[in-house]
């Protein structure tokens, strides 16, 4: 447990000033406890003697003490909350920044719902335990020390009798805490599974309805929900057993105090007013002991969430900028794949000794069956993955020798399926730029054949797109993707068959926009429909991760090889 929580120290350290002020307020709050117990003990003495003046004087002191105690408690609560929330804020920001550095392979292996849960619910749990630690655990420990010191001052033997049961209480709390940690880890895994299943089901709701699979998805959800219920109930069951056990042990110590107190009063070693003051101290111990027990449980339960958060931070990206990397200068756009081989972590070989050169301003198309290596080849260019063998050069510079941001800012990608983010049309076109001119966005939209339909929207470029752009057609989303690439103004373009899922009218508009975008740029297009590649400079045919043919459309048809076979297969359907 200690190891996990000590990793929070770097996030706590920047807020030490706020915590110091809160701690001073805590000391004032704690100091009031024995003072109030002493006031009660003296008041009991004055009540016994009928001294009204003494009672009035002590009542005034007690009222002032309660006001000061309240002021200190306010300062403690407000400052501790501020510090703990800032700790969680900085940790959440750090985790999200780290997630942005991880490879695509990591996200392919992970579930979106689980990652979202770690960044929200798990981190909120960590925030709660940080707040409770500073706001309750530290003050409670100080209260125990202060009150016990006062009780020792009053009567050593009674205090030792009160503490005699403490080792058993500690062992019980530790034993139950270990079982809480185990059950909490299982519970967090189950709720993460539930969140992941919920995300998958809702994001694919159209498929669910298309296959009339509502009942199937409900059954899946119910199964995960039941597993989560069972895990959560196990945690609560452990706590439900712990509280009466600890309460019984504490009751034994209270009974011992009364028995010994009566014995000492009878023997003349303790006055009645002193015993009342001692009992006031015992009463003041009840709340911090209960809170400490609860907080220890919470800390143990939250360790599972903390472990899940730090699991993310322990993930290291395989693709990263080298310490010696320099920014990629403005490029002309020459691309060279030099004996490039690549296999995915699963072991599947995607590329084998690929040699390919693309000249500045040249447009090529990659053709081949599914699994031939087309998508893998273009993913290596912006370093979404790194090859196991060979090099990739841009203008003669090894892309592994330059910083990732400077590389990717000079490569524009128009994907087959456009992803739009929450926000306005303008923000989606200027994605990645906090400051932009609307005129610049409009110019990009005109090049992409998007200006006309955007202008017809109620708020124009300030219209808010629905989640994932559901308010727009496929052709409109593709034209926004092209406008986004225009805004980037890259020298190298990657086009992943941007027209494959469009109707004839939308395809014509998108194709026209793509041709404008490609002018003066190096373009590498993945082609599934051969009708879209006739006008490129060269066609590269891949098969089983290797280049088997290169040439123009006419040359490859005349050669009668694999490209001619693909062409015949596609156009024989018409």
XYZ file of C-alpha atoms in Angstrom:
574
model
C 0.000 0.000 0.000
C 2.743 2.418 0.953
C 4.443 2.132 -2.422
C 1.298 3.094 -4.320
C 0.513 6.100 -2.176
C 4.104 7.352 -2.031
C 3.864 7.808 -5.812
C 1.384 10.603 -5.114
C 4.038 12.668 -3.315
C 5.272 14.497 -6.483
C 1.688 15.618 -7.115
C 1.242 16.751 -3.500
C 4.551 18.615 -3.191
C 3.590 21.690 -5.323
C 0.702 22.384 -2.920
C 2.721 22.246 0.289
C 2.062 25.946 1.076
C -1.706 25.436 1.058
C -1.304 22.242 3.064
C 0.924 24.011 5.607
C -1.721 26.682 6.213
C -4.354 23.963 6.510
C -2.124 22.076 8.936
C -1.792 25.161 11.152
C -5.589 25.398 11.229
C -5.661 21.699 12.100
C -3.294 22.261 15.029
C -5.614 24.989 16.334
C -8.584 22.667 15.926
C -6.800 19.807 17.678
C -5.549 22.025 20.522
C -9.148 22.932 21.313
C -10.008 19.310 22.142
C -8.109 18.836 25.438
C -8.895 22.450 26.377
C -12.609 21.724 26.071
C -12.201 18.473 28.004
C -10.400 20.420 30.750
C -13.158 23.054 30.788
C -15.781 20.327 31.215
C -13.789 18.779 34.055
C -13.443 22.149 35.879
C -17.106 22.966 35.246
C -18.080 19.660 36.859
C -16.019 20.726 39.882
C -17.743 24.158 40.071
C -21.168 22.558 39.632
C -20.429 20.258 42.537
C -19.451 23.219 44.744
C -22.284 25.492 43.494
C -19.823 28.176 42.285
C -21.972 30.104 39.760
C -19.255 32.673 39.069
C -16.818 29.918 38.147
C -19.440 28.258 35.979
C -20.137 31.560 34.151
C -16.426 32.232 33.650
C -15.789 28.757 32.241
C -18.909 28.960 30.051
C -17.538 32.128 28.427
C -14.167 30.480 27.845
C -15.895 27.409 26.385
C -17.947 29.562 23.977
C -14.814 31.396 22.794
C -13.109 28.026 22.429
C -15.966 26.686 20.274
C -15.870 29.794 18.036
C -12.098 29.477 17.604
C -12.487 25.751 16.987
C -15.091 26.469 14.287
C -12.828 29.039 12.593
C -9.928 26.611 12.579
C -12.179 23.849 11.252
C -13.349 26.098 8.395
C -9.764 26.960 7.434
C -8.782 23.322 7.623
C -11.754 22.121 5.531
C -11.498 24.781 2.806
C -7.716 24.618 2.390
C -7.555 20.819 2.513
C -10.299 20.553 -0.120
C -8.477 23.043 -2.351
C -5.173 21.170 -2.087
C -6.651 17.697 -2.610
C -8.667 18.779 -5.641
C -5.568 20.361 -7.164
C -3.614 17.147 -6.590
C -6.256 15.189 -8.503
C -6.400 17.844 -11.230
C -2.646 17.681 -11.854
C -2.673 13.857 -11.758
C -5.623 13.671 -14.174
C -3.926 16.106 -16.568
C -0.674 14.141 -16.358
C -2.412 10.826 -17.056
C -4.271 12.254 -20.049
C -1.091 13.802 -21.484
C 0.643 10.447 -21.028
C -2.188 8.641 -22.803
C -1.665 10.916 -25.805
C 1.919 9.643 -26.094
C 1.009 5.948 -26.207
C 1.074 3.966 -29.430
C -1.922 3.035 -31.535
C -1.215 -0.570 -30.606
C -1.952 0.207 -26.958
C -5.361 1.652 -27.828
C -6.075 -1.321 -30.072
C -5.515 -3.552 -27.024
C -7.461 -1.346 -24.607
C -11.142 -0.637 -24.141
C -12.314 2.954 -24.407
C -14.821 2.546 -21.584
C -12.140 1.208 -19.245
C -9.751 4.085 -20.024
C -12.553 6.611 -19.508
C -13.422 5.027 -16.165
C -9.819 5.239 -14.984
C -9.617 8.931 -15.871
C -12.937 9.762 -14.215
C -14.244 7.431 -11.504
C -10.904 5.916 -10.440
C -9.271 9.340 -10.184
C -12.261 10.753 -8.316
C -11.847 7.944 -5.777
C -8.174 8.855 -5.423
C -9.218 12.475 -4.899
C -11.614 11.454 -2.150
C -8.955 9.503 -0.270
C -6.386 12.327 -0.635
C -8.958 14.734 0.747
C -9.878 12.393 3.606
C -6.234 11.796 4.438
C -5.441 15.492 4.893
C -8.873 16.545 6.069
C -9.661 13.700 8.471
C -6.866 11.150 8.966
C -4.100 13.617 9.901
C -6.365 15.679 12.217
C -7.793 12.507 13.785
C -4.307 11.210 14.592
C -3.389 14.570 16.129
C -6.623 14.589 18.141
C -5.847 11.111 19.449
C -2.339 12.193 20.483
C -3.598 15.373 22.178
C -6.518 13.778 23.998
C -4.502 10.729 25.069
C -1.775 13.032 26.407
C -4.397 14.816 28.504
C -5.836 11.486 29.691
C -2.343 10.291 30.699
C -1.952 13.515 32.657
C -5.206 12.772 34.494
C -4.626 9.082 35.195
C -2.014 6.779 33.713
C -3.578 3.462 34.685
C -7.007 4.352 33.280
C -5.439 5.505 30.026
C -3.411 2.303 29.710
C -6.580 0.326 30.325
C -8.235 2.271 27.515
C -5.307 1.479 25.196
C -4.944 -2.176 26.203
C -7.310 -3.244 23.498
C -5.640 -1.060 20.808
C -3.307 -3.799 19.426
C -6.288 -6.081 18.846
C -8.151 -3.241 17.111
C -5.112 -2.588 14.903
C -4.802 -6.255 13.966
C -8.506 -6.449 13.177
C -8.389 -3.341 10.984
C -5.314 -4.654 9.158
C -6.868 -8.084 8.584
C -10.098 -6.627 7.258
C -8.142 -4.058 5.208
C -6.315 -6.750 3.232
C -9.604 -8.397 2.352
C -11.086 -5.041 1.385
C -8.171 -4.401 -0.979
C -8.664 -7.771 -2.687
C -12.414 -7.329 -3.060
C -12.010 -3.699 -4.179
C -9.607 -4.668 -6.936
C -12.118 -7.200 -8.163
C -14.904 -4.620 -7.895
C -12.967 -1.993 -9.872
C -12.242 -4.506 -12.616
C -15.920 -5.436 -12.786
C -17.158 -1.833 -12.971
C -14.544 -1.126 -15.665
C -15.882 -4.114 -17.637
C -19.387 -2.732 -17.214
C -18.329 0.742 -18.402
C -16.528 -0.741 -21.417
C -19.548 -2.849 -22.395
C -21.826 0.179 -22.027
C -19.552 2.298 -24.241
C -19.402 -0.402 -26.920
C -23.162 -0.923 -26.890
C -24.068 2.764 -27.103
C -21.430 3.639 -29.709
C -22.680 0.780 -31.886
C -26.385 1.393 -31.277
C -27.151 1.531 -34.996
C -25.704 -1.961 -35.478
C -27.583 -3.177 -32.407
C -30.877 -1.998 -33.859
C -30.068 -3.197 -37.373
C -29.622 -6.743 -36.060
C -32.564 -6.490 -33.625
C -30.042 -7.304 -30.898
C -31.510 -5.142 -28.137
C -32.353 -8.179 -26.013
C -28.905 -9.671 -26.626
C -27.201 -6.449 -25.500
C -29.490 -6.208 -22.474
C -28.507 -9.748 -21.463
C -24.823 -8.869 -21.833
C -25.290 -5.729 -19.753
C -27.214 -7.643 -17.086
C -24.415 -10.226 -16.853
C -21.754 -7.550 -16.309
C -24.034 -5.691 -13.895
C -24.555 -8.849 -11.814
C -20.795 -9.475 -11.663
C -20.297 -5.886 -10.517
C -23.040 -6.311 -7.893
C -21.403 -9.448 -6.535
C -17.986 -7.809 -6.281
C -19.370 -4.657 -4.643
C -21.455 -6.691 -2.183
C -18.369 -8.660 -1.159
C -16.622 -5.393 -0.214
C -19.636 -4.172 1.728
C -19.942 -7.543 3.463
C -16.358 -7.294 4.708
C -17.096 -3.829 6.133
C -20.381 -4.994 7.673
C -18.448 -7.622 9.652
C -15.598 -5.283 10.553
C -17.598 -2.513 12.215
C -19.327 -4.652 14.898
C -16.058 -6.492 15.639
C -14.134 -3.240 16.174
C -17.094 -1.771 18.058
C -17.156 -4.752 20.408
C -13.438 -4.368 21.143
C -13.919 -0.674 21.821
C -16.863 -1.450 24.135
C -14.603 -3.779 26.128
C -12.158 -0.930 26.705
C -14.968 1.411 27.840
C -16.269 -1.205 30.305
C -12.732 -1.607 31.649
C -12.485 2.181 32.104
C -15.690 2.289 34.168
C -14.626 -0.680 36.283
C -11.150 0.717 36.970
C -12.517 4.225 37.456
C -14.964 3.021 40.108
C -12.210 1.022 41.798
C -9.851 4.069 41.896
C -12.557 6.416 43.185
C -13.337 3.931 45.930
C -9.638 3.696 46.777
C -9.382 7.506 46.928
C -6.928 7.763 44.032
C -9.370 9.639 41.745
C -12.007 12.315 42.324
C -15.448 12.252 40.724
C -14.753 15.457 38.725
C -11.469 14.018 37.426
C -13.292 10.878 36.304
C -15.881 13.072 34.490
C -13.011 14.889 32.748
C -11.462 11.548 31.826
C -14.789 10.314 30.418
C -15.000 13.554 28.388
C -11.639 12.615 26.889
C -12.913 9.115 26.144
C -15.964 10.639 24.445
C -13.693 12.867 22.359
C -11.827 9.740 21.205
C -14.912 8.028 19.804
C -15.364 10.165 16.700
C -11.693 10.130 15.534
C -11.432 6.363 16.154
C -14.585 5.707 14.093
C -13.363 8.033 11.352
C -9.896 6.483 11.329
C -11.407 3.013 10.947
C -13.569 4.241 8.087
C -10.650 6.078 6.453
C -8.367 3.056 6.655
C -11.077 1.072 4.866
C -11.417 3.800 2.257
C -7.660 3.981 1.747
C -7.449 0.233 1.206
C -10.375 0.237 -1.195
C -8.992 3.187 -3.132
C -5.606 1.545 -3.564
C -7.205 -0.578 -6.284
C -8.195 2.594 -8.150
C -4.769 4.140 -7.588
C -3.059 1.018 -8.935
C -5.236 1.184 -12.060
C -4.293 4.838 -12.619
C -0.575 4.197 -12.230
C -0.854 1.202 -14.545
C -1.553 3.755 -17.282
C 1.452 5.869 -16.299
C 3.635 2.750 -16.296
C 2.800 2.089 -19.942
C 5.720 3.247 -22.080
C 5.309 4.200 -25.747
C 7.344 2.201 -28.231
C 7.294 5.117 -30.665
C 8.754 8.317 -29.247
C 11.033 11.180 -30.143
C 14.657 10.313 -29.442
C 16.552 12.547 -26.960
C 18.751 13.664 -29.881
C 15.785 14.314 -32.228
C 15.625 17.645 -34.020
C 12.639 19.372 -35.652
C 12.024 18.364 -39.250
C 12.727 21.416 -41.448
C 10.332 22.506 -44.199
C 10.354 19.688 -46.731
C 9.948 19.278 -50.473
C 8.172 15.941 -50.034
C 10.497 13.212 -51.269
C 9.659 9.917 -49.522
C 11.848 6.813 -49.493
C 11.124 3.399 -47.944
C 14.475 1.615 -47.675
C 14.257 -2.162 -47.104
C 11.381 -1.714 -44.666
C 10.016 -4.746 -42.791
C 7.328 -4.703 -40.135
C 5.430 -7.199 -37.971
C 2.679 -6.394 -35.480
C 3.110 -7.334 -31.774
C 0.859 -10.327 -32.414
C 3.587 -11.659 -34.723
C 1.675 -11.127 -37.961
C 4.134 -10.045 -40.691
C 2.764 -7.042 -42.586
C 5.717 -5.833 -44.714
C 8.816 -7.555 -46.041
C 11.834 -5.631 -47.394
C 9.816 -2.877 -49.092
C 11.796 -0.494 -51.314
C 9.867 2.486 -52.663
C 10.653 6.070 -53.654
C 8.089 8.829 -54.162
C 9.301 12.066 -55.728
C 8.181 15.529 -54.535
C 4.764 16.340 -55.983
C 4.235 12.791 -57.262
C 0.936 10.981 -56.652
C 0.996 7.217 -56.194
C -1.704 4.686 -55.334
C -1.262 1.551 -53.241
C -3.317 -1.369 -54.549
C -3.722 -4.893 -53.241
C -5.993 -7.320 -51.476
C -6.994 -6.880 -47.852
C -4.008 -7.656 -45.636
C -1.480 -6.909 -48.373
C 0.182 -4.195 -46.232
C -1.224 -0.990 -47.764
C -2.499 0.572 -44.541
C 0.569 -0.555 -42.603
C 2.885 1.134 -45.107
C 1.219 4.533 -44.758
C 0.976 4.209 -40.969
C 4.756 3.902 -40.807
C 5.260 7.259 -42.529
C 3.900 9.448 -39.676
C 5.432 6.953 -37.231
C 2.225 5.518 -35.857
C 4.442 2.437 -35.748
C 8.180 1.933 -36.298
C 9.542 -0.768 -38.620
C 11.647 -3.562 -37.175
C 14.073 -3.305 -40.117
C 14.914 -0.682 -42.691
C 14.551 3.088 -42.764
C 12.032 5.656 -43.929
C 13.462 8.925 -45.229
C 11.849 12.259 -46.049
C 14.069 14.511 -48.170
C 16.922 12.206 -47.189
C 16.298 12.615 -43.435
C 15.565 9.519 -41.340
C 12.163 10.150 -39.763
C 13.361 8.536 -36.507
C 15.909 11.350 -36.169
C 13.251 14.099 -36.011
C 10.657 15.045 -33.389
C 7.242 13.473 -33.778
C 5.209 16.734 -33.777
C 7.398 18.320 -36.470
C 7.054 15.175 -38.602
C 3.286 14.811 -38.280
C 2.561 18.489 -38.882
C 3.962 18.111 -42.400
C 1.855 15.040 -43.226
C -1.860 15.428 -43.912
C -4.210 12.438 -43.611
C -7.696 12.110 -45.099
C -9.069 8.862 -43.618
C -11.732 6.583 -44.995
C -13.934 7.284 -41.972
C -13.763 10.856 -40.744
C -13.791 11.476 -37.003
C -15.389 14.745 -35.923
C -15.110 16.086 -32.400
C -17.618 17.921 -30.253
C -17.565 21.605 -31.130
C -18.311 23.779 -34.120
C -17.683 23.155 -37.807
C -14.927 25.791 -37.709
C -13.222 24.135 -34.743
C -13.277 20.782 -36.518
C -11.758 22.232 -39.695
C -9.069 24.045 -37.688
C -8.577 21.022 -35.408
C -5.433 21.235 -33.300
C -5.269 25.034 -33.439
C -6.645 27.071 -30.546
C -6.354 30.367 -32.475
C -7.491 30.634 -36.066
C -9.085 33.132 -38.422
C -12.560 32.323 -39.683
C -11.560 33.609 -43.133
C -8.800 30.995 -43.222
C -11.326 28.289 -42.349
C -13.682 29.461 -45.103
C -10.859 29.402 -47.655
C -10.023 25.804 -46.712
C -13.710 24.842 -46.890
C -14.048 26.308 -50.392
C -11.081 24.261 -51.616
C -12.712 21.179 -50.054
C -16.146 21.868 -51.628
C -17.565 22.261 -48.118
C -18.363 25.986 -48.051
C -21.721 25.670 -49.785
C -23.297 23.147 -47.418
C -21.742 24.764 -44.327
C -23.199 28.145 -45.318
C -26.664 26.599 -45.426
C -26.441 25.413 -41.805
C -28.358 27.541 -39.234
C -25.199 28.911 -37.603
C -22.867 28.438 -40.561
C -19.319 27.698 -39.438
C -20.393 28.155 -35.825
C -22.906 25.296 -36.072
C -22.237 22.587 -33.492
C -21.794 19.098 -34.922
C -23.437 16.164 -33.158
C -21.444 13.456 -31.455
C -19.025 11.978 -34.035
C -20.676 14.218 -36.653
C -23.944 12.272 -36.835
C -25.771 15.408 -37.985
C -23.775 15.406 -41.232
C -23.769 13.053 -44.197
C -20.770 10.900 -45.073
C -19.844 13.179 -47.972
C -20.070 16.280 -45.786
C -17.853 14.709 -43.135
C -15.277 13.762 -45.780
C -15.189 17.303 -47.143
C -14.613 18.633 -43.626
C -11.715 16.155 -43.341
C -10.275 17.510 -46.594
C -10.687 21.087 -45.347
C -8.876 20.051 -42.172
C -5.970 18.799 -44.302
C -5.980 22.053 -46.299
C -5.646 24.025 -43.035
C -2.591 21.953 -42.153
C -1.049 22.760 -45.562
C 1.149 19.629 -45.611
C 3.735 18.725 -48.243
C 2.822 15.021 -47.960
C -0.710 13.644 -48.174
C -2.042 10.227 -47.177
C -5.466 9.395 -48.637
C -7.270 6.303 -47.407
C -9.878 5.766 -50.157
C -11.855 8.791 -49.045
C -14.672 8.160 -51.559
C -15.294 4.442 -51.078
C -18.486 4.791 -49.013
C -20.099 7.729 -50.828
C -22.912 8.078 -53.341
C -22.108 9.252 -56.861
C -22.883 12.942 -56.252
C -20.896 13.129 -53.013
C -18.050 11.124 -54.572
C -17.747 13.611 -57.412
C -17.551 16.570 -55.007
C -15.031 14.817 -52.762
C -12.916 13.633 -55.699
C -12.796 17.160 -57.090
C -11.741 18.485 -53.682
C -9.052 15.820 -53.376
C -7.601 16.716 -56.767
C -7.331 20.343 -55.665
C -5.731 19.281 -52.403
C -3.172 17.041 -54.138
C -1.842 19.772 -56.422
C 1.811 20.471 -55.648
C 1.951 17.855 -52.901
C 3.344 14.347 -52.584
C 0.311 12.072 -52.328
C 0.068 8.426 -51.305
C -3.418 6.991 -51.734
C -4.736 3.649 -50.555
C -7.017 2.451 -53.324
C -9.726 -0.150 -52.910
C -11.703 0.975 -55.959
C -9.451 1.005 -59.008
C -11.658 3.554 -60.783
C -10.200 6.229 -58.484
C -6.515 5.613 -59.338
C -6.325 6.005 -63.104
C -4.985 9.555 -62.922
C -2.158 9.003 -60.437
C 1.444 9.025 -61.616
C 2.201 5.475 -60.492
C 0.365 2.502 -59.082
C 2.135 0.261 -56.565
C 0.723 -3.258 -56.179
C 1.374 -5.050 -52.888
C 0.865 -8.700 -52.093
C 1.648 -10.402 -48.790
C 3.639 -7.413 -47.591
C 5.850 -7.076 -50.683
C 5.752 -4.884 -53.788
C 5.027 -7.050 -56.821
C 4.288 -4.412 -59.501
C 4.849 -0.702 -60.138
C 3.670 1.337 -63.118
C 0.944 3.510 -64.590
C -2.614 2.265 -65.098
C -2.030 1.599 -68.801
C 1.371 -0.048 -68.243
C 0.059 -2.435 -65.606
C -2.973 -3.396 -67.678
C -0.715 -4.114 -70.650
C 1.564 -6.218 -68.450
C -1.308 -8.541 -67.564
C -0.114 -9.186 -64.002
C -1.760 -8.851 -60.585
C -3.118 -5.360 -61.242
C -4.760 -6.544 -64.436
C -6.324 -9.400 -62.464
C -7.698 -6.984 -59.821
C -9.004 -4.721 -62.576
C -10.737 -7.584 -64.340
C -12.293 -8.816 -61.088
C -13.729 -5.401 -60.217
C -14.981 -4.344 -63.619
C -16.374 -7.742 -64.598
C -19.073 -7.076 -61.959
C -20.385 -4.197 -63.958
